[in-house]
XYZ file of C-alpha atoms in Angstrom:
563
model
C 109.138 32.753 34.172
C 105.808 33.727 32.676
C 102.617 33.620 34.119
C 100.884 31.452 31.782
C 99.153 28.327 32.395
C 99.527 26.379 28.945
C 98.044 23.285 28.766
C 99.847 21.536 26.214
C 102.522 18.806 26.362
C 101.725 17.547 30.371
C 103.946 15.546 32.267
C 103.731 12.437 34.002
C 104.105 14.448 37.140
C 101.772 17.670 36.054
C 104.471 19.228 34.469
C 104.426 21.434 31.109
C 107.099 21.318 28.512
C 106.108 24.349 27.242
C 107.107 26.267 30.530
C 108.865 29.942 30.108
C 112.401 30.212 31.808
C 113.049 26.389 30.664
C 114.656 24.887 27.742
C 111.841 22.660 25.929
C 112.822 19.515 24.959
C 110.309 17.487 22.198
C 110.793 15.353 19.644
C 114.056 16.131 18.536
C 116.332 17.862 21.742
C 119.348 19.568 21.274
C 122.435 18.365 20.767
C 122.019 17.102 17.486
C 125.443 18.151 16.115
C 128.376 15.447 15.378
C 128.223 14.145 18.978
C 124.693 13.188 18.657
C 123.740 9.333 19.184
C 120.114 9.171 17.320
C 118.312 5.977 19.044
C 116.869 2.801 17.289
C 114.342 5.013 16.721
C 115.679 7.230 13.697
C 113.609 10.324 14.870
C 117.155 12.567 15.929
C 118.625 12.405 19.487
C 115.513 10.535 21.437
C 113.942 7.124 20.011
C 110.779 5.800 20.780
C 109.876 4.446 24.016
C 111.249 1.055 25.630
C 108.793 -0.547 28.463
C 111.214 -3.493 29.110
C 109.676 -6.600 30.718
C 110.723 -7.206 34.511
C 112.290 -10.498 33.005
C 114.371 -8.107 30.986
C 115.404 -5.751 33.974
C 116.645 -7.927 36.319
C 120.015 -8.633 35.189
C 120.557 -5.432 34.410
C 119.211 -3.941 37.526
C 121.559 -6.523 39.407
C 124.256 -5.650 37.053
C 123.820 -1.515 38.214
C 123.461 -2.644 41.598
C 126.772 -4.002 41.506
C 128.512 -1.458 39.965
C 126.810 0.738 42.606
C 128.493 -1.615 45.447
C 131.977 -1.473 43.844
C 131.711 2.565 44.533
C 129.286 3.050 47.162
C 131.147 0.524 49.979
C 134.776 1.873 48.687
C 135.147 4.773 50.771
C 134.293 3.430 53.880
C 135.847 -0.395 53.830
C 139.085 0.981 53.921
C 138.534 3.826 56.546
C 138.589 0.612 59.217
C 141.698 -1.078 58.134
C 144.244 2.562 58.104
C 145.928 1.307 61.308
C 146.605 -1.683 59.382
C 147.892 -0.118 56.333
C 150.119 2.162 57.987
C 151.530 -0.068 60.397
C 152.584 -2.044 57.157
C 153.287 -0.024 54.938
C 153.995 3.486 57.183
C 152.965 6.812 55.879
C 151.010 8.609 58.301
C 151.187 11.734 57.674
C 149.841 11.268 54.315
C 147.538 8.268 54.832
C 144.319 11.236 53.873
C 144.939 11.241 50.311
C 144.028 7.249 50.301
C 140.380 8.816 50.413
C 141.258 12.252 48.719
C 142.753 10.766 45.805
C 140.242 8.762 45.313
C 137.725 11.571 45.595
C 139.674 13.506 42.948
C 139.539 11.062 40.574
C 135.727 10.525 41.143
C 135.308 13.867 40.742
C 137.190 15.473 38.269
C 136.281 12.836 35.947
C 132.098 12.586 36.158
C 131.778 15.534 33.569
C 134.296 13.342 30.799
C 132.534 10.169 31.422
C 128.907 12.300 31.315
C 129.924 13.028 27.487
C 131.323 9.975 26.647
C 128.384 8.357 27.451
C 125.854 10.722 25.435
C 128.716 10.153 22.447
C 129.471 6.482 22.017
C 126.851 4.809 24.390
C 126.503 4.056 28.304
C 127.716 0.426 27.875
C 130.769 0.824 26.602
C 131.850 3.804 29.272
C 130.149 1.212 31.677
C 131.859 -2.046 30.963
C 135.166 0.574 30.782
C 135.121 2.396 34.467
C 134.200 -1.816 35.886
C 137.703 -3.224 34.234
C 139.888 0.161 35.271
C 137.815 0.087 38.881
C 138.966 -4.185 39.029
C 142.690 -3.038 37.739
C 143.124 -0.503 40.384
C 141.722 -3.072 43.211
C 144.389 -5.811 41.913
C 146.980 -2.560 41.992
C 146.503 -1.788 45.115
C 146.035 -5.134 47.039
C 150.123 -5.336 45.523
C 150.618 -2.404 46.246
C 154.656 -1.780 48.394
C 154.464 1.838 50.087
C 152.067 4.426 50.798
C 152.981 6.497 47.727
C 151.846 2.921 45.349
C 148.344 2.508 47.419
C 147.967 6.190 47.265
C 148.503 6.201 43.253
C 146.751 3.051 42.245
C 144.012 4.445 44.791
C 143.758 7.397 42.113
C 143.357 4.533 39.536
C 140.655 3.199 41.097
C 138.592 6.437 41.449
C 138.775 7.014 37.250
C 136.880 3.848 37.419
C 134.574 4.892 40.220
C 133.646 8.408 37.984
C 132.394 6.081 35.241
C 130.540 3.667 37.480
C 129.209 6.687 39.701
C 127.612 8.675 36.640
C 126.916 5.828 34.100
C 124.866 3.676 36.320
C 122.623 6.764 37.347
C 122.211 7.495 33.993
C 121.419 3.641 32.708
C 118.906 3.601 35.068
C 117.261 6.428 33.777
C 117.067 5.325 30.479
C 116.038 1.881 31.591
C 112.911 2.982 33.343
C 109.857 5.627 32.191
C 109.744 8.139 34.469
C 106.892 6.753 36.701
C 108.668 3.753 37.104
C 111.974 5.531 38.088
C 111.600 5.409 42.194
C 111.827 1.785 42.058
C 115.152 1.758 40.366
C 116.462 4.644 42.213
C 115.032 3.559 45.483
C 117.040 0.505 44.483
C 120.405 2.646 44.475
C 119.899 3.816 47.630
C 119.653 1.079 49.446
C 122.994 -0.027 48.117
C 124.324 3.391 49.079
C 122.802 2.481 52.691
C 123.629 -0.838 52.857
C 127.343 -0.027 51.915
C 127.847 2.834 54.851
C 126.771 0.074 57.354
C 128.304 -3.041 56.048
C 131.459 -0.985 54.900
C 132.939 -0.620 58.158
C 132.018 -4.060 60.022
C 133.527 -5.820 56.604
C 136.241 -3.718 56.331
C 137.331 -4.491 60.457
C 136.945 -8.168 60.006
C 138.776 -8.378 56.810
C 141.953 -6.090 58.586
C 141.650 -7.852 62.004
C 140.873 -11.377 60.756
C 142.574 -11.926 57.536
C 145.067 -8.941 55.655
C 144.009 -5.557 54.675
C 145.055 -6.369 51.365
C 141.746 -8.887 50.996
C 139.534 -5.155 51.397
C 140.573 -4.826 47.688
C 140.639 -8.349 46.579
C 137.034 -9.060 47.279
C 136.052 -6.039 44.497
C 137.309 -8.553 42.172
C 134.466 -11.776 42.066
C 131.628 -8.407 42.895
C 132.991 -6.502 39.374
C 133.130 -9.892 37.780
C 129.898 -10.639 38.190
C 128.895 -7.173 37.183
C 130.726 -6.849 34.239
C 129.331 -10.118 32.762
C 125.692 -9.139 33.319
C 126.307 -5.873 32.025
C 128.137 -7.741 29.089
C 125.586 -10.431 28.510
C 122.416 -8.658 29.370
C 122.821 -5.147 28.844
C 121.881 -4.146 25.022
C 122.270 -0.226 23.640
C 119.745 0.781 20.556
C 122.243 0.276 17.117
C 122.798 3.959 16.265
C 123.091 5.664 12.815
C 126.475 6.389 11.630
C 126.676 10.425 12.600
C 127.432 12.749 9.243
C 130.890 13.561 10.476
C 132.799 11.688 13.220
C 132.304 12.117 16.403
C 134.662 14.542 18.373
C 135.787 14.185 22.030
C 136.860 17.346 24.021
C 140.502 16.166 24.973
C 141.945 19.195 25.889
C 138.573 20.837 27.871
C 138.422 17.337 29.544
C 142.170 17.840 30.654
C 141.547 21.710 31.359
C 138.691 20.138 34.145
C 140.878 17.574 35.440
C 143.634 19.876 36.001
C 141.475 22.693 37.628
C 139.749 20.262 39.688
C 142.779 18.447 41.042
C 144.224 22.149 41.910
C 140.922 23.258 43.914
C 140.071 19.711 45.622
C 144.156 19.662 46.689
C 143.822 23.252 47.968
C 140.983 22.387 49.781
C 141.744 18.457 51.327
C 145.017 19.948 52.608
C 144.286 23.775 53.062
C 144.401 24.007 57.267
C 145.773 20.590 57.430
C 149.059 19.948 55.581
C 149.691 23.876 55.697
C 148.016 26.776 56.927
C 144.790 28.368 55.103
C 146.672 31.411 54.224
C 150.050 30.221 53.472
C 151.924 30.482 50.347
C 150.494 26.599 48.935
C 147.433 27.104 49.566
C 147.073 31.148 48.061
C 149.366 29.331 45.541
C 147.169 26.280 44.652
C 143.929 28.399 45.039
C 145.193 30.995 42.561
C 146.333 28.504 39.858
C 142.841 27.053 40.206
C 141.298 30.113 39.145
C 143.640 30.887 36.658
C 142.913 27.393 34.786
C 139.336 27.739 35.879
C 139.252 30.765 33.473
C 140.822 28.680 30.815
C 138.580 25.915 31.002
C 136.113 28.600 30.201
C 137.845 29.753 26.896
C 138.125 26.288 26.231
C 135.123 24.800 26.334
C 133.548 27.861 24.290
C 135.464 26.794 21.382
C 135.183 23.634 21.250
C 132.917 21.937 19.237
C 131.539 18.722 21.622
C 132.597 20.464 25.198
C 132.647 18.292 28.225
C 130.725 20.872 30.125
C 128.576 22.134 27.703
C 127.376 25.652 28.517
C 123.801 24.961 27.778
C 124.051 22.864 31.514
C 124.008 26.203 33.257
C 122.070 28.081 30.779
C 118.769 25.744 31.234
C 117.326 26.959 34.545
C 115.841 23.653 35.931
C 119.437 21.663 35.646
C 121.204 24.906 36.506
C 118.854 24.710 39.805
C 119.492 21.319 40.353
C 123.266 21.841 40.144
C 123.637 24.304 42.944
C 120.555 22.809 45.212
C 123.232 19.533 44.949
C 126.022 20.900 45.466
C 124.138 22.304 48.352
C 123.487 18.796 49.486
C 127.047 17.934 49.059
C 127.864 20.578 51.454
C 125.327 20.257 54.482
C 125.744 16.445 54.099
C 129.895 16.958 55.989
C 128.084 17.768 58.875
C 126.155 14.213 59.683
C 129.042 11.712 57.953
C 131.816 13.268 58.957
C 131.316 15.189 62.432
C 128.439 13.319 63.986
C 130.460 10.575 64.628
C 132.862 12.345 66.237
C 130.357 14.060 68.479
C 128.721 10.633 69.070
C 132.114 9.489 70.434
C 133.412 12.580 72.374
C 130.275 14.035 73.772
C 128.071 10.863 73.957
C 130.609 8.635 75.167
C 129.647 5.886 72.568
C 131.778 3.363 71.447
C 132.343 3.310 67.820
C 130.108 0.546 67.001
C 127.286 2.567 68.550
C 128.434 5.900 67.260
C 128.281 4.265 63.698
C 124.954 3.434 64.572
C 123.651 6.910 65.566
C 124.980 7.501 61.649
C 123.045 4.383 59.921
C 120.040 5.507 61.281
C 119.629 7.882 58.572
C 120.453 5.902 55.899
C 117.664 4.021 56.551
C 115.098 6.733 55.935
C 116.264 8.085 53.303
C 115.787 5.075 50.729
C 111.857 4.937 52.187
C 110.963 8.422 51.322
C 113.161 8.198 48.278
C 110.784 5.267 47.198
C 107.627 6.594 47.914
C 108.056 9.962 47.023
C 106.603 9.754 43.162
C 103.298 9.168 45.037
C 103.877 13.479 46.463
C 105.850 14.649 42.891
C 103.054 12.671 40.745
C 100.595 14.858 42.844
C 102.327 18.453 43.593
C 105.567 18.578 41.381
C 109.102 18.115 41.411
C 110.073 21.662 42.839
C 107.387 21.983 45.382
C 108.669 18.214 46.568
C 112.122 18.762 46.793
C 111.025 22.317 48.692
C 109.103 20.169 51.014
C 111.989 18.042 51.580
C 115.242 20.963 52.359
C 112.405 22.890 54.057
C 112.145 20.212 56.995
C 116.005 19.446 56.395
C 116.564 22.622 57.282
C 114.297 22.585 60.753
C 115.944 19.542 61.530
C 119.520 21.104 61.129
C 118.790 23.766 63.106
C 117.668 21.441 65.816
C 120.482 19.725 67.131
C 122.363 22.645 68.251
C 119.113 22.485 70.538
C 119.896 19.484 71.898
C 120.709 18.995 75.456
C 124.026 18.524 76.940
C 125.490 15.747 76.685
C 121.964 14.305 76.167
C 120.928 10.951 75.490
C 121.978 8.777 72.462
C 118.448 8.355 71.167
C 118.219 12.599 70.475
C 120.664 12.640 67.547
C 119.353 9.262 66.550
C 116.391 10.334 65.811
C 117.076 13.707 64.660
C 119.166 12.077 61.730
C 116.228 9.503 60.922
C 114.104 12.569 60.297
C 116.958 14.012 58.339
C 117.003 11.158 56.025
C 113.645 11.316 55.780
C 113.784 14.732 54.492
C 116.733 14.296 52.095
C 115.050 11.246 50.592
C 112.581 13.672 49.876
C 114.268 16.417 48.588
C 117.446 14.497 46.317
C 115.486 11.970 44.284
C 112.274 14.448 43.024
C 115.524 16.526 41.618
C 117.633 13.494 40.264
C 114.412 11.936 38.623
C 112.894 15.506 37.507
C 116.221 16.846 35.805
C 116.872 13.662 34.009
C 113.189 13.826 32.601
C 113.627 16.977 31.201
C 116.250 15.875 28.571
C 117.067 13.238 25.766
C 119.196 10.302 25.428
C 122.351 12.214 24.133
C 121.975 15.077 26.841
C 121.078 12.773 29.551
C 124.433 11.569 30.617
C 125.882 14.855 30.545
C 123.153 16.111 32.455
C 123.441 13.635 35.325
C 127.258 13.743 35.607
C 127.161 17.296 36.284
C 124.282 16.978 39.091
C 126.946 14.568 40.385
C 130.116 16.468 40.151
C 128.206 19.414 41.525
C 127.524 17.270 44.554
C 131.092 15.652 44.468
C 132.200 19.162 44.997
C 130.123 20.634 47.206
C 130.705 17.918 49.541
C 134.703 18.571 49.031
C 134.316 22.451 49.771
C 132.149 21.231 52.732
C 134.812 19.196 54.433
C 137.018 21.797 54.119
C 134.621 24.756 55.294
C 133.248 23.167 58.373
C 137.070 21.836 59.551
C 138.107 25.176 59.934
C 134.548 26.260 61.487
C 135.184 23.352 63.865
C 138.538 23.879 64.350
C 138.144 27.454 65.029
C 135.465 27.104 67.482
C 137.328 24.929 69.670
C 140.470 26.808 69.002
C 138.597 29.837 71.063
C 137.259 27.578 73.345
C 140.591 26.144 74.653
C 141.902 29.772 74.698
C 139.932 29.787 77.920
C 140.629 26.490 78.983
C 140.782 26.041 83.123
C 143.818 23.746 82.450
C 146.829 23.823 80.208
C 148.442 21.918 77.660
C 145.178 20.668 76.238
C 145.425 19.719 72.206
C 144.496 22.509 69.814
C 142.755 20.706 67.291
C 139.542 18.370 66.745
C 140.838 15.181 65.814
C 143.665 15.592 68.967
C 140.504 16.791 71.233
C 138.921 13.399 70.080
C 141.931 11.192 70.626
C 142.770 12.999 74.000
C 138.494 12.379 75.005
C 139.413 8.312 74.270
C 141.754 7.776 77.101
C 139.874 9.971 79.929
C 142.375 8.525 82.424
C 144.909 11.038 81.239
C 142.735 13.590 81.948
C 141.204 15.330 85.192
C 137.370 15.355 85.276
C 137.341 19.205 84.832
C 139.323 19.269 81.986
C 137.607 16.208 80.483
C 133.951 17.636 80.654
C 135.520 21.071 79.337
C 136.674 19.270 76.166
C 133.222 17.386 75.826
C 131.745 20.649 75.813
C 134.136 22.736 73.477
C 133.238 19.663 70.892
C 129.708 19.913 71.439
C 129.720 23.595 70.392
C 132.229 22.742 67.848
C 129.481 20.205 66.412
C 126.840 22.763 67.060
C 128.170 25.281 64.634
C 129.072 22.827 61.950
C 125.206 22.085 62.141
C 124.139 25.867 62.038
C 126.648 26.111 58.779
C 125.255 22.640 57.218
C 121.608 24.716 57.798
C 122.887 27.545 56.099
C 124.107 25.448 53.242
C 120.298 23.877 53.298
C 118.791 27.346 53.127
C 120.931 27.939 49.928
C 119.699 24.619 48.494
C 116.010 26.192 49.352
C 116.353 29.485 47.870
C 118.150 27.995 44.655
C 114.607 26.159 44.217
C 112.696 29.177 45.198
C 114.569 31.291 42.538
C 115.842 29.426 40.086
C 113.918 26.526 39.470
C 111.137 26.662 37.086
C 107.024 26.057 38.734
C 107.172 22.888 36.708
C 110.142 21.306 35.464
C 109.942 20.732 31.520
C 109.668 16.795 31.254
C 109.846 15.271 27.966
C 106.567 12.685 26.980
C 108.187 8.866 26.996
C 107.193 9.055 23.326
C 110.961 10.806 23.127
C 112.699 8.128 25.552
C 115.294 5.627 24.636
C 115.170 1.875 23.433
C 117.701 0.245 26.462
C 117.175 -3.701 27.096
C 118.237 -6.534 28.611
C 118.749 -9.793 26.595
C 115.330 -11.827 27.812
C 113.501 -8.769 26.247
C 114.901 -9.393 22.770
C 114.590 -13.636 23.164
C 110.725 -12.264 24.077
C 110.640 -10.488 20.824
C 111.907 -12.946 18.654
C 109.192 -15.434 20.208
């Protein structure tokens, strides 16, 4: 980018829309073409300002909170009640795709629901992703074998996509950008609310009552969500476009099928079927092979799902991969810590949970407060600030001693939320700000997706570091007939009594350095995230004045009005 310091067009956080290397977005953004949803406004793609009342926000904000529930405490209710599915309804071996399916769906769908949104309006995609989230609870609570739960599991995720990306993006268009911490800060408390209450509700409701009642209780939450967002919830009227508005059918099914390919390849690569076996080289090549014709696609289309300007535009291009980043690094703390926690620590998994939660509460603090560094030194230099000590603190914990005292990971994954408070919602808030109403839910679903999949490649990635570690580690094992593989290890470490003590504290250990290298990969995946910002990212992210932002309400601004 160029060396100039122009001084024209300043953002709320010091920021200059007239930045080299940047798209710059003014009074009329891109996108104006038959897709394009001009605001109440009438001035193009962005209408004037809307400073709703607090009276106003509250329903809605309740009503995004919700929605954020419905998605956010999904994933982890049901991981508590699998023994009780599959003792009902069998299907072990393929019990995994209850939360890979789901994840699929989620995923594979954020970039369709990102354009529908900038095309016919949030609400509508909104109110749509609550009812097919509520059908796919009812579907599933009836649900007769493994194969039903697993398939009305996928129906429930093409709700989650909509509820994932369209909330994010109602929020943004709900607040100015000062006032977007508050709202955000909001989100991710529901987020880390949901990965502690998840669990406890999810074991009473299976122990207590029938797993079935994990997918029941969506229902009265999405009612209550959907009639707010009904009721309360109110879109600027937009002009009639010159021609009618055109939705990318067949890009949207080139993405779905090329991300249900790579996210298959890699939930069951080294699990159902060797890394280098004929599915997997199979599945991985197809991939690429659609992949490539996604690419064709979406060049010729008029309205494309993933419209190429996302990449071309260095600050969301930046944003993209220092996500997908995130997604990556974050496998290491959700997925193995607990593990570690409850071979190497000893903990119960109460306790081990705990070690986990710990970091969700952090993270919504810093989230919250951080406008008070961005307002001062930036977006970019923020979310620098943020990986930078991320990274410090991943590289930490293979520091640790062994086996250590519960308290040391504790508190190394409160600083770590602290940090990736920090770092995610300075990029979230700062990318959004840099575009218009009709680019804005396009923009944020591909943040999300980017994170979706990182996370995805992550999971696979570190198994087979873990796995491979341990793998060499038992090659050298003092005793024999030890299990092979991390989630055997951590079933074998559960019931010591079948163990000697030699070969017990030799497994501990082999986990432990398992864990260790996960952590030195999620740092490398942090240091990616860091020189993405260093290289790509523009000194000062491009915000647009909220003399370009959208008119969104809630029904007690418009009785104000009238009154």
């Amino acid at each position: 980018m160029s060396g100039t310091d122009d001084k024209s067009d300043v953002g709320a956080d010091g920021t200059r829309a007239s930045d080299t290397g940047a798209d710059t977005n003014t009074n009329a953004g891109p996108g104006t073409g038959a897709g394009s949803t001009p605001g109440a406004g009438g001035n193009g793609t962005n209408a004037p300002p809307a400073l709703t009342t607090p009276r106003g926000r509250r329903p809605v904000v309740a009503a995004l909170m919700l929605g954020m529930a419905l998605a956010a405490i999904d994933g982890t209710i049901v991981s508590t009640a699998v023994p009780q599915i599959v003792g009902d309804l069998g299907g072990f071996t393929v019990f995994s795709w209850l939360f890979s399916g789901y994840l699929l769906a989620v995923t594979v769908t954020l970039p369709l629901y990102g354009k529908l949104s900038d095309t016919f309006g949030r609400k509508p995609v909104l109110i749509a992703g609550i009812i097919l989230f509520l059908i796919g609870s009812v579907l599933c609570a009836a649900a007769w074998n493994m194969a039903a739960l697993i398939a009305f599991r996928i129906v429930q995720g093409l709700g989650g996509g909509a509820l994932q990306g369209t909330v994010q993006t109602i929020a943004a268009d709900l607040y100015p950008l000062k006032e977007r911490p508050r709202i955000q800060a909001k989100l991710s408390t529901v987020w880390a609310t949901s990965a502690v209450a998840g669990p406890v509700v999810g074991g009473l409701l299976a122990g207590y009552a029938d797993w079935r009642w994990i997918f029941l209780i969506n229902l009265p939450v999405g009612a209550v969500a959907l009639w707010l967002v009904v009721r309360h919830l109110h879109e600027p009227s937009r002009r009639r476009p010159a021609t009618r508005p055109r939705v990318d059918w067949a890009g949207a099914l080139a993405v779905f099928a090329t991300g249900a390919l790579l996210l298959t390849a890699l939930v069951q690569g080294g699990v159902a079927w060797p890394w280098l076996s004929t599915p997997s080289l199979g599945l991985f090549g197809a991939s690429a092979v659609l992949a490539a014709l996604t690419v064709v696609i979406e060049r010729r289309a008029a309205e494309p799902i993933i419209p190429g300007w996302v990449w071309r535009r260095r600050t969301i291009a930046s944003v993209n991969l220092a996500l997908g980043a995130l997604g990556l690094l974050m496998v290491a703390p959700t997925v193995f810590l607990p593990t570690y926690a409850q071979s190497v620590l000893g903990l119960g998994p109460i306790a081990a949970g705990f070690v986990l939660s710990v970091m969700t509460l952090s993270w919504p603090v810093t989230a919250a407060l951080s406008d008070r560094v961005y307002n001062r030194i930036g977006f970019r230099l923020t979310a620098i600030i943020g990986i930078g000590a991320a990274l410090l603190i991943l590289l930490a914990f293979p520091l640790l001693p062994y086996p250590g005292e519960p308290w040391h990971p504790a508190l190394l994954m409160l600083l770590l939320g602290a940090a990736l408070g920090l770092f995610q919602l300075p990029l979230i808030v700062g990318v959004q700000s840099t575009v218009g109403w009709a680019e804005r839910g396009t923009t944020t679903a591909s943040v999300l997706f980017c994170r979706q999949v990182g996370q995805s490649i992550g999971a696979a990635l570190f198994g087979a570091v873990a796995n491979g570690v341990l793998a060499a580690r038992l090659l050298d094992a003092p005793v024999t007939g030890l299990p092979d593989d991390l989630d055997a290890v951590a079933r074998a470490l559960e019931d010591p009594g079948a163990l000697s003590a030699a070969a017990t504290d030799y497994l501990r250990r082999a986990v432990d350095s398992a864990v260790d290298h996960v952590y030195i990969g999620a740092a490398g995946a942090a240091a990616l995230a860091l020189l993405a910002l260093i290289t790509l990212a523009p000194r000062r992210f491009p915000v647009i004045t909220e003399t370009t932002a959208p008119r969104v309400t809630g029904a007690a601004d418009r009785q104000d009005a009238s009154s």
